[in-house]
Coordinates of C-alpha atoms and ligand atoms in Angstrom, one line a residue:
M1 CA 9.7 20.5 2.9
S2 CA 12.8 20.8 4.5
N3 CA 12.3 17.4 6.6
V4 CA 10.5 13.9 6.0
V5 CA 9.6 11.2 8.5
V6 CA 9.4 7.7 7.1
V7 CA 6.9 5.9 8.6
G8 CA 6.7 2.0 8.6
T9 CA 2.8 1.7 7.3
Q10 CA 2.5 -2.4 8.1
W11 CA 4.0 -4.8 10.6
G12 CA 7.9 -3.6 10.1
D13 CA 10.1 -4.5 6.9
E14 CA 8.1 -2.4 4.3
G15 CA 12.0 -1.5 3.3
K16 CA 12.4 1.8 5.1
G17 CA 15.9 1.1 5.3
K18 CA 16.4 1.4 1.4
I19 CA 14.0 4.3 1.7
T20 CA 15.8 6.0 4.4
D21 CA 19.4 5.7 3.0
F22 CA 18.0 6.8 -0.7
L23 CA 16.5 10.0 0.7
A24 CA 19.5 10.5 3.0
Q25 CA 21.7 11.7 0.1
K26 CA 19.4 14.9 0.3
A27 CA 19.2 15.1 4.0
D28 CA 21.8 16.8 6.2
V29 CA 20.3 15.0 9.3
V30 CA 19.0 11.6 9.8
V31 CA 17.4 10.9 13.0
R32 CA 16.4 7.0 14.4
F33 CA 13.5 8.3 16.5
Q34 CA 12.6 4.9 18.3
G35 CA 13.1 0.8 18.8
G36 CA 16.2 -0.7 19.4
N37 CA 18.2 -3.6 17.4
N38 CA 15.1 -5.8 17.2
A39 CA 15.0 -3.8 14.1
G40 CA 16.1 -4.9 10.6
H41 CA 17.0 -2.0 7.8
T42 CA 18.6 -3.6 4.6
I43 CA 20.6 -1.7 2.4
V44 CA 22.1 -2.6 -1.1
F45 CA 24.2 -0.3 -3.3
N46 CA 27.0 -0.9 -5.4
N47 CA 26.5 -4.8 -5.1
Q48 CA 26.8 -4.3 -1.5
K49 CA 24.1 -5.4 1.3
F50 CA 24.4 -3.6 4.9
A51 CA 21.9 -4.6 7.5
L52 CA 21.4 -1.8 10.2
H53 CA 20.0 -2.9 13.4
L54 CA 20.9 0.8 15.9
L55 CA 22.7 3.2 13.7
P56 CA 20.9 5.4 11.4
S57 CA 20.4 4.3 7.5
G58 CA 22.1 7.8 7.0
V59 CA 25.4 6.1 7.7
L60 CA 26.2 4.7 4.6
S61 CA 25.9 8.5 2.8
T62 CA 29.1 10.5 3.8
D63 CA 28.5 14.2 5.3
K64 CA 25.5 13.2 7.3
V65 CA 24.9 13.8 10.9
N66 CA 23.5 11.0 12.5
V67 CA 21.5 11.0 15.4
M68 CA 20.0 8.4 17.9
A69 CA 17.4 10.1 19.4
N70 CA 16.1 9.6 23.2
G71 CA 13.2 7.4 22.2
M72 CA 15.3 4.7 21.4
V73 CA 16.5 1.7 23.6
I74 CA 20.6 1.0 23.1
N75 CA 22.5 -1.9 23.1
P76 CA 25.9 -0.8 23.7
K77 CA 27.3 -4.0 22.8
A78 CA 25.5 -4.6 19.6
L79 CA 26.1 -1.1 18.5
I80 CA 30.1 -1.2 19.1
E81 CA 29.9 -4.5 16.8
E82 CA 27.9 -2.7 14.4
M83 CA 30.0 0.0 14.2
N84 CA 32.9 -1.9 13.8
M85 CA 31.0 -4.3 11.2
L86 CA 30.9 -0.4 8.9
N87 CA 34.5 0.2 9.7
Q88 CA 35.6 -3.2 8.5
R89 CA 33.8 -2.4 5.4
G90 CA 35.3 0.6 4.6
V91 CA 32.1 2.5 6.2
K92 CA 34.0 5.0 8.3
D93 CA 34.4 8.4 10.4
F94 CA 30.4 8.7 10.1
D95 CA 29.2 11.9 12.6
L96 CA 27.3 9.8 15.2
R97 CA 25.3 11.4 17.9
I98 CA 23.8 9.5 20.8
S99 CA 21.3 10.9 22.6
N100 CA 22.2 11.3 26.6
R101 CA 18.3 10.4 27.5
A102 CA 17.8 7.0 25.2
H103 CA 17.8 3.7 27.6
I104 CA 20.1 1.3 27.6
V105 CA 19.3 -2.6 27.3
F106 CA 21.1 -4.4 29.8
P107 CA 21.7 -8.2 29.6
Y108 CA 19.1 -8.4 32.4
H109 CA 17.0 -7.2 29.9
I110 CA 17.5 -9.5 27.2
E111 CA 17.5 -12.9 29.9
L112 CA 13.9 -11.0 31.1
D113 CA 12.6 -11.2 27.5
A114 CA 13.4 -14.7 26.6
A115 CA 12.0 -16.0 29.7
F116 CA 8.8 -14.4 29.8
E117 CA 8.2 -15.6 26.6
K118 CA 8.5 -19.1 27.7
V119 CA 6.0 -18.6 30.8
G120 CA 3.6 -16.4 29.1
E121 CA 0.2 -17.8 27.7
D122 CA 0.3 -15.0 25.1
K123 CA 3.7 -15.4 23.5
I124 CA 4.4 -12.7 21.5
G125 CA 6.9 -14.3 19.4
T126 CA 9.7 -11.2 20.3
T127 CA 12.8 -10.5 19.0
K128 CA 14.7 -11.7 22.2
R129 CA 16.6 -8.4 22.0
G130 CA 15.7 -7.0 25.6
I131 CA 13.2 -4.4 24.1
G132 CA 10.0 -4.9 26.1
P133 CA 11.7 -5.3 29.2
T134 CA 13.9 -2.1 28.8
Y135 CA 10.8 0.4 27.7
T136 CA 9.1 -1.0 30.5
D137 CA 11.9 0.0 33.2
K138 CA 12.0 3.2 31.5
A139 CA 8.1 3.6 32.3
F140 CA 9.0 2.1 35.6
R141 CA 11.1 4.6 36.4
S142 CA 14.2 2.1 37.3
G143 CA 15.9 2.5 33.7
I144 CA 19.6 3.5 33.0
R145 CA 20.0 6.1 30.3
M146 CA 23.1 6.9 27.7
G147 CA 24.1 9.9 29.4
D148 CA 24.7 8.1 32.8
L149 CA 27.7 6.7 31.6
L150 CA 29.3 9.9 31.9
D151 CA 28.9 10.3 35.2
L152 CA 30.3 6.8 37.1
D153 CA 29.1 7.5 40.3
Y154 CA 25.7 8.2 39.2
F155 CA 25.8 5.1 36.7
R156 CA 26.8 3.0 39.7
K157 CA 24.3 4.2 41.9
R158 CA 21.7 3.2 39.5
L159 CA 23.2 0.0 38.4
S160 CA 23.1 -1.4 42.0
A161 CA 19.7 0.0 42.6
A162 CA 18.5 -1.4 39.6
L163 CA 20.4 -4.9 40.4
A164 CA 18.8 -4.8 43.5
I165 CA 15.5 -5.6 42.2
K166 CA 16.3 -7.3 38.7
N167 CA 18.3 -10.2 40.7
N168 CA 15.4 -11.0 42.8
V169 CA 13.1 -11.3 39.7
L170 CA 15.9 -13.3 37.8
K171 CA 15.8 -15.6 41.0
M172 CA 12.2 -16.0 40.9
M173 CA 12.5 -17.2 37.0
N174 CA 15.1 -19.3 38.1
L175 CA 17.8 -17.5 36.2
E176 CA 21.6 -16.6 37.4
V177 CA 21.8 -13.3 39.1
I178 CA 24.2 -10.7 38.0
D179 CA 27.0 -9.6 40.0
L180 CA 27.2 -5.8 40.1
E181 CA 31.1 -5.4 39.7
T182 CA 31.6 -7.7 36.9
L183 CA 28.1 -5.7 34.8
Y184 CA 30.1 -2.3 35.8
Q185 CA 33.3 -3.1 35.0
E186 CA 32.1 -4.5 31.3
F187 CA 29.7 -1.2 30.9
L188 CA 32.9 1.0 32.0
G189 CA 34.2 -0.5 28.5
Y190 CA 31.4 0.4 26.3
R191 CA 31.8 3.8 27.9
E192 CA 35.1 4.3 26.7
V193 CA 34.0 3.8 22.9
L194 CA 30.5 5.3 23.1
K195 CA 31.4 8.5 25.8
E196 CA 32.5 11.0 22.4
Y197 CA 28.9 10.4 20.9
I198 CA 26.8 11.0 23.7
C199 CA 25.3 14.3 24.0
D200 CA 21.3 16.2 24.4
T201 CA 20.2 15.6 20.8
S202 CA 17.4 17.6 21.2
V203 CA 20.0 20.5 20.9
V204 CA 21.6 19.2 18.0
I205 CA 18.7 18.4 15.8
N206 CA 16.7 21.8 16.6
K207 CA 19.9 23.7 16.0
Y208 CA 19.5 22.1 12.2
L209 CA 16.1 22.8 11.9
D210 CA 16.6 26.2 12.9
E211 CA 19.4 26.6 10.0
D212 CA 16.4 25.0 7.4
K213 CA 18.5 22.3 7.0
K214 CA 17.1 18.9 5.6
V215 CA 16.2 16.7 8.4
L216 CA 14.8 12.9 7.7
F217 CA 13.6 11.0 10.9
E218 CA 13.4 7.2 10.6
G219 CA 11.1 5.1 12.2
A220 CA 11.7 1.2 13.3
Q221 CA 9.0 -1.5 13.0
G222 CA 5.5 -0.3 11.4
V223 CA 2.4 1.1 12.9
M224 CA 0.6 -2.0 13.3
L225 CA 3.2 -3.1 15.6
C226 CA 2.8 0.4 17.3
I227 CA 2.2 0.2 21.4
D228 CA -0.8 2.2 21.2
H229 CA -2.6 1.9 17.9
G230 CA -1.0 -1.5 16.9
T231 CA -2.4 -5.2 17.2
Y232 CA -1.9 -5.1 21.1
P233 CA -0.5 -7.0 23.0
F234 CA 1.2 -8.4 19.6
V235 CA 3.2 -5.1 19.0
T236 CA 6.4 -3.7 20.1
S237 CA 6.8 -1.2 23.3
S238 CA 7.4 2.0 21.5
S239 CA 5.6 3.8 18.8
P240 CA 6.8 4.4 15.5
S241 CA 3.9 6.6 14.5
A242 CA 4.7 10.2 13.0
A243 CA 3.0 11.6 15.8
S244 CA 5.7 10.3 18.7
V245 CA 8.8 11.9 17.0
P246 CA 7.9 15.2 18.9
L247 CA 8.2 13.3 22.0
Y248 CA 11.2 10.7 21.3
T249 CA 13.3 14.0 19.7
G250 CA 12.8 16.7 21.5
V251 CA 11.8 18.7 18.3
A252 CA 8.2 20.8 18.2
P253 CA 5.3 19.0 16.8
R254 CA 5.1 22.1 13.8
Y255 CA 7.9 20.4 12.3
I256 CA 6.2 17.4 11.5
N257 CA 4.0 18.0 8.3
N258 CA 5.3 15.5 5.7
V259 CA 5.3 12.0 6.5
L260 CA 6.2 9.7 3.9
G261 CA 4.3 6.0 4.5
V262 CA 6.4 2.7 3.4
I263 CA 4.2 0.4 1.9
K264 CA 5.4 -3.1 0.6
A265 CA 3.1 -4.1 -2.4
Y266 CA 1.8 -6.7 -0.1
T267 CA 2.3 -7.5 3.5
T268 CA 4.4 -9.4 6.0
R269 CA 4.9 -10.2 9.3
V270 CA 7.2 -11.9 11.9
G271 CA 5.9 -12.9 15.4
E272 CA 2.4 -13.7 16.6
G273 CA -0.5 -12.1 16.2
A274 CA -3.7 -11.6 13.9
F275 CA -3.1 -11.2 10.3
P276 CA -6.6 -10.7 8.5
T277 CA -4.7 -11.1 4.8
E278 CA -2.6 -14.0 5.6
F279 CA -2.3 -16.7 2.7
D280 CA 0.1 -19.7 2.6
D281 CA -0.4 -21.4 -0.9
E282 CA 2.1 -21.2 -3.6
V283 CA 1.3 -18.2 -4.4
A284 CA 2.7 -16.9 -0.8
H285 CA 5.9 -19.3 -1.7
Q286 CA 6.9 -17.7 -4.8
I287 CA 6.4 -14.3 -2.9
R288 CA 8.5 -15.3 0.3
E289 CA 11.6 -16.5 -2.2
T290 CA 11.5 -13.9 -4.7
G291 CA 11.1 -11.2 -2.1
N292 CA 13.5 -12.9 0.3
E293 CA 11.1 -12.6 2.9
Y294 CA 13.2 -14.2 5.8
G295 CA 13.6 -11.6 8.8
T296 CA 16.6 -9.4 8.6
S297 CA 17.2 -9.6 12.5
T298 CA 16.3 -13.2 13.7
G299 CA 16.1 -14.6 10.2
R300 CA 12.7 -16.0 10.5
P301 CA 10.3 -16.6 7.7
R302 CA 8.2 -13.7 7.4
R303 CA 4.4 -14.5 7.4
I304 CA 3.0 -13.4 3.8
G305 CA -0.6 -11.8 3.1
W306 CA -2.4 -9.7 0.5
L307 CA -2.1 -5.9 0.6
D308 CA -4.6 -4.8 3.5
L309 CA -6.5 -1.5 2.6
V310 CA -7.9 -1.2 6.8
V311 CA -4.4 -1.5 8.0
L312 CA -3.2 1.2 5.6
N313 CA -6.4 3.5 6.2
H314 CA -5.6 2.8 9.9
T315 CA -2.1 4.3 9.5
K316 CA -2.9 7.2 7.6
R317 CA -5.2 8.5 10.1
V318 CA -3.3 7.6 13.0
S319 CA 0.2 9.1 11.6
G320 CA -1.3 11.6 9.3
L321 CA 0.6 10.4 5.7
T322 CA 1.2 12.9 3.2
G323 CA 3.0 10.4 0.8
L324 CA 3.6 6.7 0.0
S325 CA 6.5 4.7 -1.1
V326 CA 5.7 1.4 -2.4
M327 CA 8.1 -1.0 -2.0
L328 CA 9.1 -4.4 -3.6
L329 CA 6.5 -3.8 -6.7
D330 CA 8.7 -6.1 -8.7
V331 CA 8.1 -9.1 -6.1
L332 CA 4.1 -9.1 -7.7
S333 CA 5.6 -9.8 -11.2
G334 CA 4.3 -13.2 -12.6
I335 CA 1.4 -13.4 -10.4
E336 CA -1.9 -13.9 -12.0
S337 CA -4.2 -12.2 -10.3
L338 CA -3.6 -9.6 -7.0
K339 CA -5.8 -9.4 -4.1
I340 CA -6.6 -6.2 -2.1
C341 CA -8.2 -6.6 1.1
V342 CA -10.8 -3.1 1.1
A343 CA -12.6 -4.0 4.7
Y344 CA -13.6 -6.8 6.8
K345 CA -16.6 -8.9 7.5
Y346 CA -17.0 -9.6 11.5
K347 CA -20.3 -11.1 13.0
G348 CA -21.8 -10.6 9.9
Q349 CA -21.1 -7.1 9.4
T350 CA -18.9 -5.2 6.9
I351 CA -16.4 -2.8 8.9
D352 CA -13.8 -0.7 7.7
I353 CA -11.7 0.3 10.9
M354 CA -9.3 -1.7 12.9
P355 CA -11.2 -3.4 16.1
S356 CA -8.8 -2.7 19.3
I357 CA -9.8 -6.3 20.5
V358 CA -6.7 -8.4 18.7
D359 CA -9.3 -11.5 19.0
H360 CA -11.5 -9.8 16.9
L361 CA -9.3 -8.8 14.4
S362 CA -8.7 -12.7 14.3
D363 CA -12.2 -13.3 13.3
C364 CA -12.3 -10.7 10.8
E365 CA -12.5 -12.0 7.3
P366 CA -11.1 -10.2 4.5
V367 CA -13.4 -8.6 1.9
Y368 CA -11.3 -8.4 -1.4
I369 CA -11.1 -6.6 -5.0
E370 CA -8.9 -8.8 -7.5
M371 CA -7.1 -7.0 -10.2
P372 CA -5.1 -8.5 -13.0
G373 CA -1.5 -9.0 -12.0
W374 CA 1.5 -8.1 -15.0
Q375 CA 3.8 -10.8 -16.0
E376 CA 6.8 -8.6 -17.2
D377 CA 10.1 -8.2 -14.9
I378 CA 10.2 -4.5 -14.1
T379 CA 13.6 -4.7 -12.4
E380 CA 15.2 -2.5 -15.1
I381 CA 12.7 0.2 -15.2
T382 CA 13.3 3.6 -14.6
S383 CA 9.9 5.6 -14.9
F384 CA 6.3 5.3 -14.1
D385 CA 5.4 5.4 -17.8
E386 CA 7.3 2.2 -18.6
L387 CA 5.4 0.0 -16.3
P388 CA 3.2 -2.6 -17.4
S389 CA -0.5 -0.9 -17.5
N390 CA -1.9 -3.5 -14.6
A391 CA 1.1 -2.5 -12.5
K392 CA 0.2 1.7 -13.2
D393 CA -3.4 0.3 -12.4
Y394 CA -2.3 -1.4 -9.1
L395 CA -0.7 1.8 -8.1
S396 CA -3.6 4.1 -8.9
K397 CA -5.9 1.9 -6.8
I398 CA -3.6 2.3 -3.9
E399 CA -3.8 6.0 -4.2
E400 CA -7.3 6.3 -4.8
L401 CA -8.0 3.9 -1.6
T402 CA -6.0 5.8 0.5
G403 CA -6.7 9.2 -0.9
V404 CA -2.6 9.6 -0.5
K405 CA 0.0 10.2 -3.5
V406 CA 2.5 7.1 -4.5
K407 CA 5.5 9.7 -4.5
I408 CA 8.1 7.1 -4.7
F409 CA 8.1 3.5 -6.1
S410 CA 10.5 0.5 -5.5
V411 CA 11.4 -2.5 -8.3
G412 CA 14.3 -4.1 -6.5
P413 CA 16.7 -3.9 -3.3
D414 CA 19.1 -1.5 -4.8
R415 CA 19.5 1.9 -4.3
E416 CA 19.3 2.7 -8.1
Q417 CA 16.3 0.7 -8.1
T418 CA 14.2 3.7 -6.9
I419 CA 11.5 5.7 -9.1
V420 CA 10.8 8.8 -7.8
V421 CA 7.3 10.2 -9.1
E422 CA 7.3 13.5 -6.8
D423 CA 9.9 14.5 -4.5
V424 CA 9.4 14.3 -1.0
L425 CA 12.6 16.0 0.5
Ligands
GDP501 P1 13.0 -2.6 6.9 O1 12.7 -2.8 8.3 O2 11.6 -1.7 6.8 O3 14.3 -1.2 6.4 O4 13.0 -3.3 5.3 P2 14.1 -4.8 5.7 O5 15.0 -4.5 5.2 O6 14.0 -5.8 6.9 O7 13.2 -5.4 4.6 C1 12.8 -5.0 3.2 C2 13.9 -6.0 2.2 O8 13.1 -6.2 1.3 C3 15.4 -6.2 2.2 O9 15.5 -7.5 2.2 C4 15.6 -5.0 1.1 O10 16.8 -5.3 0.4 C5 14.3 -5.5 0.2 N1 14.0 -4.7 -0.7 C6 13.2 -2.9 -0.1 N2 13.1 -2.8 -1.7 C7 12.7 -3.6 -2.3 C8 12.2 -3.7 -3.4 O11 11.8 -2.9 -4.3 N3 12.6 -5.0 -4.2 C9 12.7 -6.0 -3.6 N4 13.0 -7.2 -4.4 N5 13.4 -5.6 -2.3 C10 13.5 -4.8 -1.7
IMO502 P1 11.7 -3.2 11.4 O1 12.7 -1.7 11.5 C1 9.4 -6.5 12.1 C2 8.1 -7.6 16.1 C3 8.8 -8.9 16.8 C4 7.2 -9.4 17.6 C5 6.7 -8.0 18.0 C6 7.4 -7.9 19.4 O2 12.8 -4.1 11.1 O3 10.8 -3.0 10.7 P2 9.8 -7.0 20.0 O4 11.3 -7.5 20.0 O5 9.9 -5.4 19.4 O6 9.2 -6.7 21.6 O7 8.8 -7.9 19.4 O8 7.6 -6.7 16.9 N1 9.2 -6.6 15.5 C7 9.2 -6.5 14.2 N2 9.0 -7.1 13.1 N3 10.0 -5.8 11.3 C8 10.5 -5.3 12.5 O9 11.6 -3.9 12.5 C9 10.4 -5.3 14.2 N4 10.8 -5.5 15.3 C10 10.1 -5.9 16.3 O10 8.6 -10.0 15.4 O11 6.3 -9.9 16.8
MG503 MG1 13.3 -4.9 8.9

């Protein structure tokens, strides 16, 4: 158990930041392996709240090596702002390594992300951070990487080639074209701040793995937003699954055998797309307000749904979960009856696997079991035994229906409000 992957099991915002920060206290290295500043990871301790978008959630613990791996897409301006924000709040001198192979998010990616959302018939409801267009350029081989900033002639050549195409696309979309020299100068400024951190992070991570150090891999988003296994096309443009860790970080697959699935005790989703267990009544309103279910990155109200075991078992299968961390259990206090979706009804048939066509998922009716809720405030408890029996039953039911052990559960946003049933690192 010298390393663990933290995977979001639903549509993101499950509490990955909190649990990564919690586990980071025991880790030597924390690696963010995909996504960009579409992510919003919230960490609370000592009455302070931090929202991280790009930096690994290990930066708030001292003496950790924090790696932004090759699978990420990095907006340098947003990264520098995040680093400055931390510096101003007294979090300084963290050990940061940025992959020379991570792709750069440029202003034109952000412009195009917003523009495509306006004209497309299938609006995704993206975070408008330029994530899709940047991963598109990566696959199209017209991307520019963090390491390119270290060779200015090469960087300028790549930027010039990219703009030759991008300015035509911008014109087509009635957007302003971008001047090469201005953009180049802007990025020279970012280079000055970031160049000392850029390196081959695969070499760095493997060195620590060889030394038997503890490595924590932090995913962003959730498997239902995975480009391959999610509710396509209403997904992000990378894969948050544990399966992507070797590719996105440059380590051998044999290191990936301990995968912690982070589950919200109910479900939320931001953006568009099918969501079978969604409901919108007084109870949903109560959950949204108690759980502060508003996007960390965009402030959008999150859609609320019951726990969905078809989703969890899908994530378990494609991501190889070996343990669960159930978050926001406290938010369910005071609800009379809790529903858990165990299957879908689709065209009169009962199914328990996720349809690949999103319109079919929209037509699925959830099949629920109901469990009695609990009234007690559980935010102060410190052990499993102190939970009300209905809350214990709720956790046991999740274990029974997934076949995966609940190793951690969480009863509040603070680092302290975390209960470990079995060590994961
Ligand atoms: P992430 O994207 O997976 O890191 O999750 P977010 O940070 O976007 O959203 C999770 C939200 O739930 C944040 O506001 C956390 O502070 C909060 N949170 C995490 N765990 C708990 C918990 O056990 N109880 C409560 N009430 N809030 C929690
Ligand atoms: P964390 O790491 C929740 C959603 C967007 C949209 C879709 C595509 O905090 O869990 P994108 O900007 O990635 O092209 O948007 O994915 N989305 C998230 N939803 N949490 C996130 O990250 C998300 N990152 C992207 O709302 O539906
Ligand atoms: Mg989030």
